[in-house]
Amino acid sequence: MEIKELYRLYREKYLVDTDTRKIRKGTIFFALKGENFNGNKFAEEAIKKGASYAVIDEEEYATNEKIILVKNVLKTLQNLANYHRRELGIPIVCLTGSNGKTTTKEVINAVLSKKYSTNATLGNLNNHIGVPLTLLSMNPKTEVGIVEMGANHHGEIKLLSEISEPSLGYITNFGKAHLEGFGSVEGVIEAKSELYDFIIKSKGKVVVNQEDKIQMERSKGANQIFFDESVEFLSANPFVSLSYKDEVIQSNLLGQYNYNNIAAAITIGQYFNVQLDDIKEAIESYIPKNNRSQVIKRGSNEIILDAYNANPTSMKAALENFDKLSGENKVVILGDMFELGKDSGVEHQNIALLSESLHITKVILVGNNFNSVRTIAALKFKEFEDVKTYLQKNPMNETRILIKGSRGMALERCLDFIS
């Protein structure tokens, strides 16, 4: 079936699904395949549950007229998303970067939704499947799309850019993330800059922090929109406070490292002619969730929960910000950082040394990698069960606590043992 004909079927409901457990009536089911599953086997089940059509790429499962056979289901999904993006003809804001993608996307969405009907990436569905699904979740009522793009190998941002065809792009930063896939920080810069490369060729626009020399260099040749110079950092103790056109904005985002994320959202809001009062209200009312820089009270303790993910760059920023916060009793609980490849040992050692050099009462390190570092006084626990036992036997009071680690460490579990 040609994409044009498949698109006609999609326009009947503007619904696509890839999981038979979440089938919606009238949807088109795309039978994706992975290492441990074959969606083709569930095509008939999807139809029985209410899907209007199922798209498969193995002929033996083409058992009725509602099942559409194609050469490659994933490629068809991506092509349909790109076709839809072109048919919509709306501004698409795409962003990537090593740290802060999801938070920045959420703040941009909060700002733009004050004036427009927006549609943004849900959660972190930011890969070769998530981006097409995000685009296909947009409908004729959508006025601006906001697409988060993630990657851990070269060529991925290029592919996602080709699918999304961004009219405006933003890269949060270049940091030490996914070094196992990118090889080095230079590899990270090359890979993330694939967004700039696409926009330069397509004559779109990019939002750039003019104080970031690498970003300025990599975006040269693009139509650059610089951070609004009337945005000024005021403080972060613990939440970021800033000034914008003589208006003070008090955010619910922690740490000076989040200032750039807010500045980018303000700049993009201004580009789309969102009113100052609306920008201020959007930023002040946005509250992070899903273990991202959340401030949680447990008894007399204040916990900064930043356990959604971690890499050396974000870990360093979080520690340095925590060091600046007031409080006599300060404890950090740090979990292993993943996907660092050959640099893992050095990077974990560097973070351990940094944590012990700061004004922090107690450093608690959790995981196989941190268990192998050299420390002076830090407590090291190889398994979560060990740190759980420690927290149960050593209750904390009137303490400010930072919890940060990679997603696989699931350090939010510590909350259950802090009273």
Coordinates of C-alpha atoms in Angstrom, one line a residue:
M1 CA 0.0 0.0 0.0
E2 CA 1.3 3.5 -0.9
I3 CA 1.8 6.0 2.0
K4 CA -0.8 8.3 0.4
E5 CA -3.5 5.6 0.7
L6 CA -2.4 4.6 4.2
Y7 CA -2.5 8.2 5.2
R8 CA -6.1 8.4 4.0
L9 CA -7.0 5.5 6.3
Y10 CA -5.1 7.2 9.2
R11 CA -7.1 10.4 8.7
E12 CA -10.3 8.6 9.6
K13 CA -9.4 8.8 13.3
Y14 CA -5.8 10.2 13.6
L15 CA -4.9 7.3 15.8
V16 CA -2.0 4.8 15.8
D17 CA -1.0 2.2 18.4
T18 CA 1.9 -0.2 18.7
D19 CA 0.8 -2.1 21.8
T20 CA -2.3 -4.4 21.8
R21 CA -2.7 -3.8 25.5
K22 CA -3.5 -0.2 24.8
I23 CA -5.6 -0.5 21.6
R24 CA -8.1 2.4 21.0
K25 CA -11.2 2.0 18.9
G26 CA -10.6 2.9 15.3
T27 CA -6.8 3.0 15.6
I28 CA -4.2 1.6 13.1
F29 CA -2.1 -1.0 14.8
F30 CA 1.6 -1.1 13.7
A31 CA 3.1 -4.5 14.3
L32 CA 6.6 -3.6 15.3
K33 CA 9.3 -6.2 16.0
G34 CA 12.1 -6.3 18.6
E35 CA 14.6 -8.7 20.0
N36 CA 12.1 -10.4 22.2
F37 CA 8.7 -9.8 20.5
N38 CA 7.0 -9.9 17.1
G39 CA 4.1 -7.6 16.7
N40 CA 3.0 -9.4 13.5
K41 CA 1.6 -12.2 15.8
F42 CA -0.8 -9.8 17.4
A43 CA -2.4 -8.3 14.3
E44 CA -5.6 -10.3 14.6
E45 CA -5.8 -9.6 18.3
A46 CA -5.5 -5.8 17.6
I47 CA -8.4 -6.0 15.1
K48 CA -10.6 -7.9 17.6
K49 CA -9.9 -5.3 20.2
G50 CA -11.1 -2.5 18.0
A51 CA -8.3 -1.5 15.6
S52 CA -9.6 -0.6 12.2
Y53 CA -6.5 -1.8 10.5
A54 CA -3.2 -3.6 11.3
V55 CA 0.1 -3.0 9.4
I56 CA 2.4 -6.0 9.2
D57 CA 5.5 -7.1 7.3
E58 CA 5.2 -10.9 7.5
E59 CA 2.8 -12.4 4.9
E60 CA 1.7 -15.4 6.9
Y61 CA -0.2 -13.0 9.3
A62 CA -2.2 -11.3 6.5
T63 CA -5.3 -13.2 7.3
N64 CA -8.0 -10.7 6.4
E65 CA -8.8 -7.5 4.5
K66 CA -8.1 -5.3 7.5
I67 CA -4.5 -6.4 7.7
I68 CA -2.1 -4.4 5.5
L69 CA 1.1 -6.0 4.3
V70 CA 4.2 -3.7 3.9
K71 CA 7.9 -4.3 3.4
N72 CA 8.9 -2.9 6.8
V73 CA 6.5 -1.8 9.5
L74 CA 8.9 0.5 11.3
K75 CA 9.9 2.3 8.1
T76 CA 6.3 2.6 7.1
L77 CA 5.5 4.2 10.5
Q78 CA 8.3 6.7 10.1
N79 CA 7.3 7.5 6.5
L80 CA 3.7 8.0 7.6
A81 CA 4.8 10.3 10.4
N82 CA 6.8 12.4 7.9
Y83 CA 4.0 12.5 5.4
H84 CA 1.6 13.7 8.2
R85 CA 4.2 16.3 9.4
R86 CA 4.2 17.8 5.8
E87 CA 0.4 17.7 5.5
L88 CA 0.0 19.5 8.9
G89 CA 2.3 22.3 7.7
I90 CA 2.6 23.7 11.3
P91 CA 5.8 24.9 13.1
I92 CA 7.6 22.0 14.7
V93 CA 10.1 22.8 17.5
C94 CA 12.7 20.0 17.9
L95 CA 15.2 19.8 20.8
T96 CA 18.0 17.5 21.8
G97 CA 21.0 17.6 24.0
S98 CA 22.9 15.7 26.7
N99 CA 21.0 17.0 29.7
G100 CA 17.7 18.8 30.4
K101 CA 15.8 17.8 27.2
T102 CA 12.6 16.6 28.9
T103 CA 12.4 19.5 31.4
T104 CA 13.1 22.1 28.7
K105 CA 10.5 20.5 26.4
E106 CA 7.9 20.6 29.2
V107 CA 8.6 24.3 30.0
I108 CA 8.5 25.2 26.3
N109 CA 5.2 23.4 26.1
A110 CA 3.9 25.2 29.1
V111 CA 4.8 28.6 27.6
L112 CA 3.5 28.0 24.1
S113 CA 0.3 26.4 25.3
K114 CA -0.7 29.7 26.8
K115 CA -1.4 30.9 23.2
Y116 CA -1.5 27.9 21.0
S117 CA -3.0 24.4 20.8
T118 CA 0.2 22.4 21.3
N119 CA 1.2 18.8 21.2
A120 CA 4.5 17.7 22.8
T121 CA 6.4 14.5 23.3
L122 CA 4.9 12.4 26.1
G123 CA 7.4 11.5 28.8
N124 CA 10.6 10.7 27.0
L125 CA 9.2 8.9 23.9
N126 CA 12.1 10.5 22.0
N127 CA 13.6 7.7 19.8
H128 CA 13.0 6.2 16.3
I129 CA 9.6 4.9 17.4
G130 CA 8.6 7.6 19.9
V131 CA 9.2 10.6 17.6
P132 CA 6.9 9.2 14.8
L133 CA 4.3 8.4 17.4
T134 CA 4.5 12.0 18.8
L135 CA 4.1 13.4 15.3
L136 CA 1.1 11.1 14.6
S137 CA -0.5 12.1 17.8
M138 CA -1.0 15.6 16.3
N139 CA -4.2 16.4 14.5
P140 CA -5.6 19.3 12.5
K141 CA -6.3 21.2 15.7
T142 CA -2.6 21.2 16.6
E143 CA -1.0 24.6 16.0
V144 CA 2.5 24.0 17.2
G145 CA 4.4 20.7 17.7
I146 CA 7.2 20.2 20.2
V147 CA 9.4 17.1 19.6
E148 CA 12.1 15.8 22.0
M149 CA 14.8 13.8 20.2
G150 CA 17.2 11.5 22.0
A151 CA 20.1 9.4 20.8
N152 CA 22.9 7.2 21.9
H153 CA 24.6 6.6 18.6
H154 CA 25.6 8.6 15.5
G155 CA 23.0 9.1 12.8
E156 CA 20.0 8.9 15.1
I157 CA 19.4 12.7 15.4
K158 CA 19.8 12.9 11.6
L159 CA 17.1 10.3 11.1
L160 CA 14.7 11.9 13.6
S161 CA 15.3 15.3 12.0
E162 CA 14.5 13.9 8.6
I163 CA 11.2 12.5 10.0
S164 CA 10.3 15.6 12.0
E165 CA 11.6 18.3 9.6
P166 CA 11.9 20.9 12.4
S167 CA 11.3 24.5 11.6
L168 CA 12.9 25.6 14.9
G169 CA 15.7 23.7 16.7
Y170 CA 17.4 23.9 20.1
I171 CA 20.2 21.9 21.7
T172 CA 20.3 22.1 25.5
N173 CA 24.0 21.3 25.8
F174 CA 26.8 18.9 24.9
G175 CA 27.8 16.8 27.9
K176 CA 29.3 13.4 29.0
A177 CA 26.2 11.3 28.2
H178 CA 26.0 7.9 26.3
L179 CA 29.8 7.9 25.9
E180 CA 29.6 4.2 25.3
G181 CA 27.7 4.8 22.0
F182 CA 29.3 8.1 21.0
G183 CA 32.9 7.3 22.0
S184 CA 33.8 10.7 23.4
V185 CA 32.5 14.2 24.2
E186 CA 33.6 15.1 20.6
G187 CA 31.4 12.3 19.4
V188 CA 28.5 13.7 21.4
I189 CA 29.0 17.1 19.8
E190 CA 29.1 15.6 16.3
A191 CA 26.0 13.5 16.9
K192 CA 23.8 16.1 18.6
S193 CA 24.9 18.7 15.9
E194 CA 23.1 16.6 13.3
L195 CA 20.1 18.7 14.3
Y196 CA 22.0 21.9 13.3
D197 CA 23.2 20.2 10.1
F198 CA 19.6 19.4 9.1
I199 CA 18.3 22.9 9.9
I200 CA 21.1 24.6 8.0
K201 CA 20.3 22.6 4.9
S202 CA 16.5 23.2 5.3
K203 CA 17.0 26.9 6.1
G204 CA 15.2 26.7 9.4
K205 CA 16.0 28.5 12.6
V206 CA 17.9 27.6 15.8
V207 CA 17.8 29.0 19.3
V208 CA 21.3 29.4 20.6
N209 CA 22.8 30.4 23.9
Q210 CA 25.3 33.0 22.7
E211 CA 27.6 32.4 25.7
D212 CA 28.2 28.8 24.6
K213 CA 31.1 29.0 22.2
I214 CA 30.8 25.4 20.9
Q215 CA 27.1 25.9 20.2
M216 CA 27.8 29.2 18.4
E217 CA 30.4 27.4 16.3
R218 CA 28.3 24.3 15.5
S219 CA 25.2 26.4 14.6
K220 CA 27.2 28.7 12.3
G221 CA 25.4 28.9 8.9
A222 CA 21.9 28.5 10.5
N223 CA 19.5 31.4 11.1
Q224 CA 20.3 31.9 14.7
I225 CA 18.0 33.3 17.4
F226 CA 19.9 34.2 20.5
F227 CA 18.8 34.0 24.1
D228 CA 16.8 37.1 25.0
E229 CA 19.3 39.5 26.6
S230 CA 16.6 40.8 29.0
V231 CA 16.6 37.5 30.8
E232 CA 18.9 37.6 33.8
F233 CA 19.7 35.0 36.4
L234 CA 19.1 36.1 40.0
S235 CA 19.5 33.1 42.3
A236 CA 18.9 29.4 42.9
N237 CA 18.4 28.6 46.6
P238 CA 17.1 26.1 45.8
F239 CA 14.7 27.2 43.0
V240 CA 15.8 29.3 40.1
S241 CA 14.7 32.9 40.2
L242 CA 15.3 35.2 37.2
S243 CA 14.4 38.6 35.8
Y244 CA 12.7 39.0 32.4
K245 CA 12.0 42.5 31.2
D246 CA 12.1 43.8 34.8
E247 CA 9.6 41.1 35.9
V248 CA 10.9 38.7 38.6
I249 CA 10.0 35.1 37.7
Q250 CA 10.2 32.5 40.5
S251 CA 10.3 29.0 39.1
N252 CA 9.9 25.6 40.7
L253 CA 13.0 24.3 39.0
L254 CA 16.1 23.5 41.0
G255 CA 19.7 24.6 40.3
Q256 CA 21.4 27.2 38.3
Y257 CA 21.9 24.6 35.6
N258 CA 18.1 24.9 34.9
Y259 CA 18.4 28.6 34.2
N260 CA 19.4 28.0 30.5
N261 CA 16.4 25.7 30.1
I262 CA 14.1 28.5 31.3
A263 CA 15.9 31.1 29.2
A264 CA 15.4 29.0 26.1
A265 CA 11.7 28.6 26.8
I266 CA 11.3 32.4 27.3
T267 CA 13.2 33.0 24.0
I268 CA 11.0 30.5 22.1
G269 CA 7.9 32.0 23.7
Q270 CA 8.9 35.5 22.6
Y271 CA 9.6 34.1 19.1
F272 CA 6.0 32.9 19.0
N273 CA 4.7 36.2 20.3
V274 CA 3.5 34.8 23.7
Q275 CA 2.7 37.7 26.0
L276 CA 5.0 38.5 28.9
D277 CA 2.4 37.8 31.6
D278 CA 1.6 34.4 30.0
I279 CA 5.3 33.5 29.9
K280 CA 5.7 34.4 33.5
E281 CA 2.6 32.5 34.6
A282 CA 3.6 29.4 32.6
I283 CA 7.0 29.2 34.1
E284 CA 5.9 29.9 37.7
S285 CA 3.2 27.3 37.6
Y286 CA 5.3 24.5 36.0
I287 CA 6.2 21.9 38.6
P288 CA 8.6 19.1 37.6
K289 CA 7.6 15.5 38.2
N290 CA 8.7 11.9 37.4
N291 CA 11.8 12.0 39.7
R292 CA 13.2 15.1 37.9
S293 CA 14.5 17.7 40.4
Q294 CA 11.5 17.2 42.7
V295 CA 11.6 18.7 46.2
I296 CA 10.0 16.3 48.7
K297 CA 9.4 16.7 52.5
R298 CA 9.9 13.7 54.7
G299 CA 9.5 14.6 58.4
S300 CA 12.0 17.3 59.1
N301 CA 14.1 16.4 56.0
E302 CA 14.0 18.1 52.6
I303 CA 14.9 15.8 49.7
I304 CA 15.9 16.8 46.3
L305 CA 15.0 13.8 44.2
D306 CA 16.8 13.9 40.8
A307 CA 16.8 10.1 40.2
Y308 CA 15.4 10.0 36.7
N309 CA 18.8 9.8 35.0
A310 CA 22.5 10.8 35.5
N311 CA 25.7 11.3 33.6
P312 CA 29.0 12.9 34.6
T313 CA 27.9 16.4 33.4
S314 CA 24.5 16.4 35.1
M315 CA 25.9 14.8 38.2
K316 CA 28.6 17.5 38.5
A317 CA 26.1 20.3 38.0
A318 CA 23.7 18.8 40.6
L319 CA 26.5 18.4 43.2
E320 CA 27.9 21.9 42.6
N321 CA 24.4 23.4 43.0
F322 CA 23.7 21.3 46.1
D323 CA 27.0 22.6 47.6
K324 CA 25.7 26.2 47.3
L325 CA 22.5 25.5 49.1
S326 CA 22.1 26.5 52.8
G327 CA 21.9 23.9 55.5
E328 CA 24.2 22.5 58.2
N329 CA 23.3 18.9 57.6
K330 CA 23.6 17.9 53.9
V331 CA 23.8 14.4 52.6
V332 CA 24.1 13.1 49.0
I333 CA 23.1 9.6 47.9
L334 CA 24.6 9.0 44.5
G335 CA 23.9 6.0 42.2
D336 CA 25.9 4.5 39.4
M337 CA 26.0 6.3 36.0
F338 CA 25.4 4.0 33.0
E339 CA 26.5 3.8 29.3
L340 CA 29.9 5.4 29.9
G341 CA 31.9 2.6 28.3
K342 CA 35.7 2.7 28.8
D343 CA 35.4 6.0 30.7
S344 CA 33.2 4.6 33.4
G345 CA 35.9 4.1 36.0
V346 CA 37.5 7.5 35.6
E347 CA 34.2 9.3 35.6
H348 CA 32.9 7.6 38.7
Q349 CA 36.2 8.3 40.5
N350 CA 36.0 12.0 39.5
I351 CA 32.4 12.3 40.8
A352 CA 33.4 10.6 44.1
L353 CA 36.4 13.0 44.5
L354 CA 34.2 16.0 43.7
S355 CA 31.5 14.9 46.2
E356 CA 34.1 14.6 49.0
S357 CA 35.6 18.0 48.3
L358 CA 32.3 19.9 48.8
H359 CA 30.6 21.2 51.9
I360 CA 28.6 18.0 52.4
T361 CA 28.1 16.2 55.7
K362 CA 27.9 12.7 54.3
V363 CA 28.4 11.1 50.9
I364 CA 26.7 7.8 50.2
L365 CA 27.6 5.9 47.0
V366 CA 25.5 3.1 45.6
G367 CA 26.3 0.6 42.9
N368 CA 29.0 -1.6 41.4
N369 CA 30.9 1.3 39.8
F370 CA 30.9 3.6 42.8
N371 CA 31.8 0.6 45.0
S372 CA 35.1 0.4 43.1
V373 CA 36.2 4.0 43.5
R374 CA 38.8 5.3 46.1
T375 CA 37.3 7.5 48.8
I376 CA 38.4 9.1 52.0
A377 CA 35.2 9.0 54.1
A378 CA 32.3 8.2 51.7
L379 CA 30.1 5.3 52.5
K380 CA 29.9 2.7 49.7
F381 CA 27.2 0.2 49.1
K382 CA 27.3 -2.3 46.2
E383 CA 23.6 -3.2 46.3
F384 CA 20.5 -1.2 47.0
E385 CA 19.5 -3.6 49.8
D386 CA 22.6 -2.6 51.7
V387 CA 21.9 1.1 51.5
K388 CA 18.3 0.4 52.4
T389 CA 19.5 -1.3 55.6
Y390 CA 21.8 1.6 56.4
L391 CA 19.0 4.1 56.0
Q392 CA 16.7 2.1 58.2
K393 CA 19.3 1.9 61.0
N394 CA 20.5 5.5 60.7
P395 CA 17.5 7.8 60.5
M396 CA 18.2 11.4 59.4
N397 CA 16.6 14.6 60.9
E398 CA 16.7 18.2 59.8
T399 CA 18.8 17.2 56.8
R400 CA 18.8 18.4 53.2
I401 CA 19.4 15.3 51.0
L402 CA 20.2 15.0 47.3
I403 CA 19.4 11.7 45.6
K404 CA 20.7 11.3 42.1
G405 CA 21.6 8.3 39.8
S406 CA 20.9 6.7 36.5
R407 CA 17.4 5.3 35.8
G408 CA 18.4 1.7 36.2
M409 CA 19.4 2.4 39.8
A410 CA 15.9 3.5 40.7
L411 CA 17.1 5.4 43.7
E412 CA 13.7 6.9 44.4
R413 CA 13.2 3.7 46.4
C414 CA 15.3 5.5 49.1
L415 CA 12.3 7.7 49.9
D416 CA 10.6 4.7 51.6
F417 CA 13.3 4.6 54.2
I418 CA 13.7 8.3 55.0
S419 CA 11.2 9.6 57.5

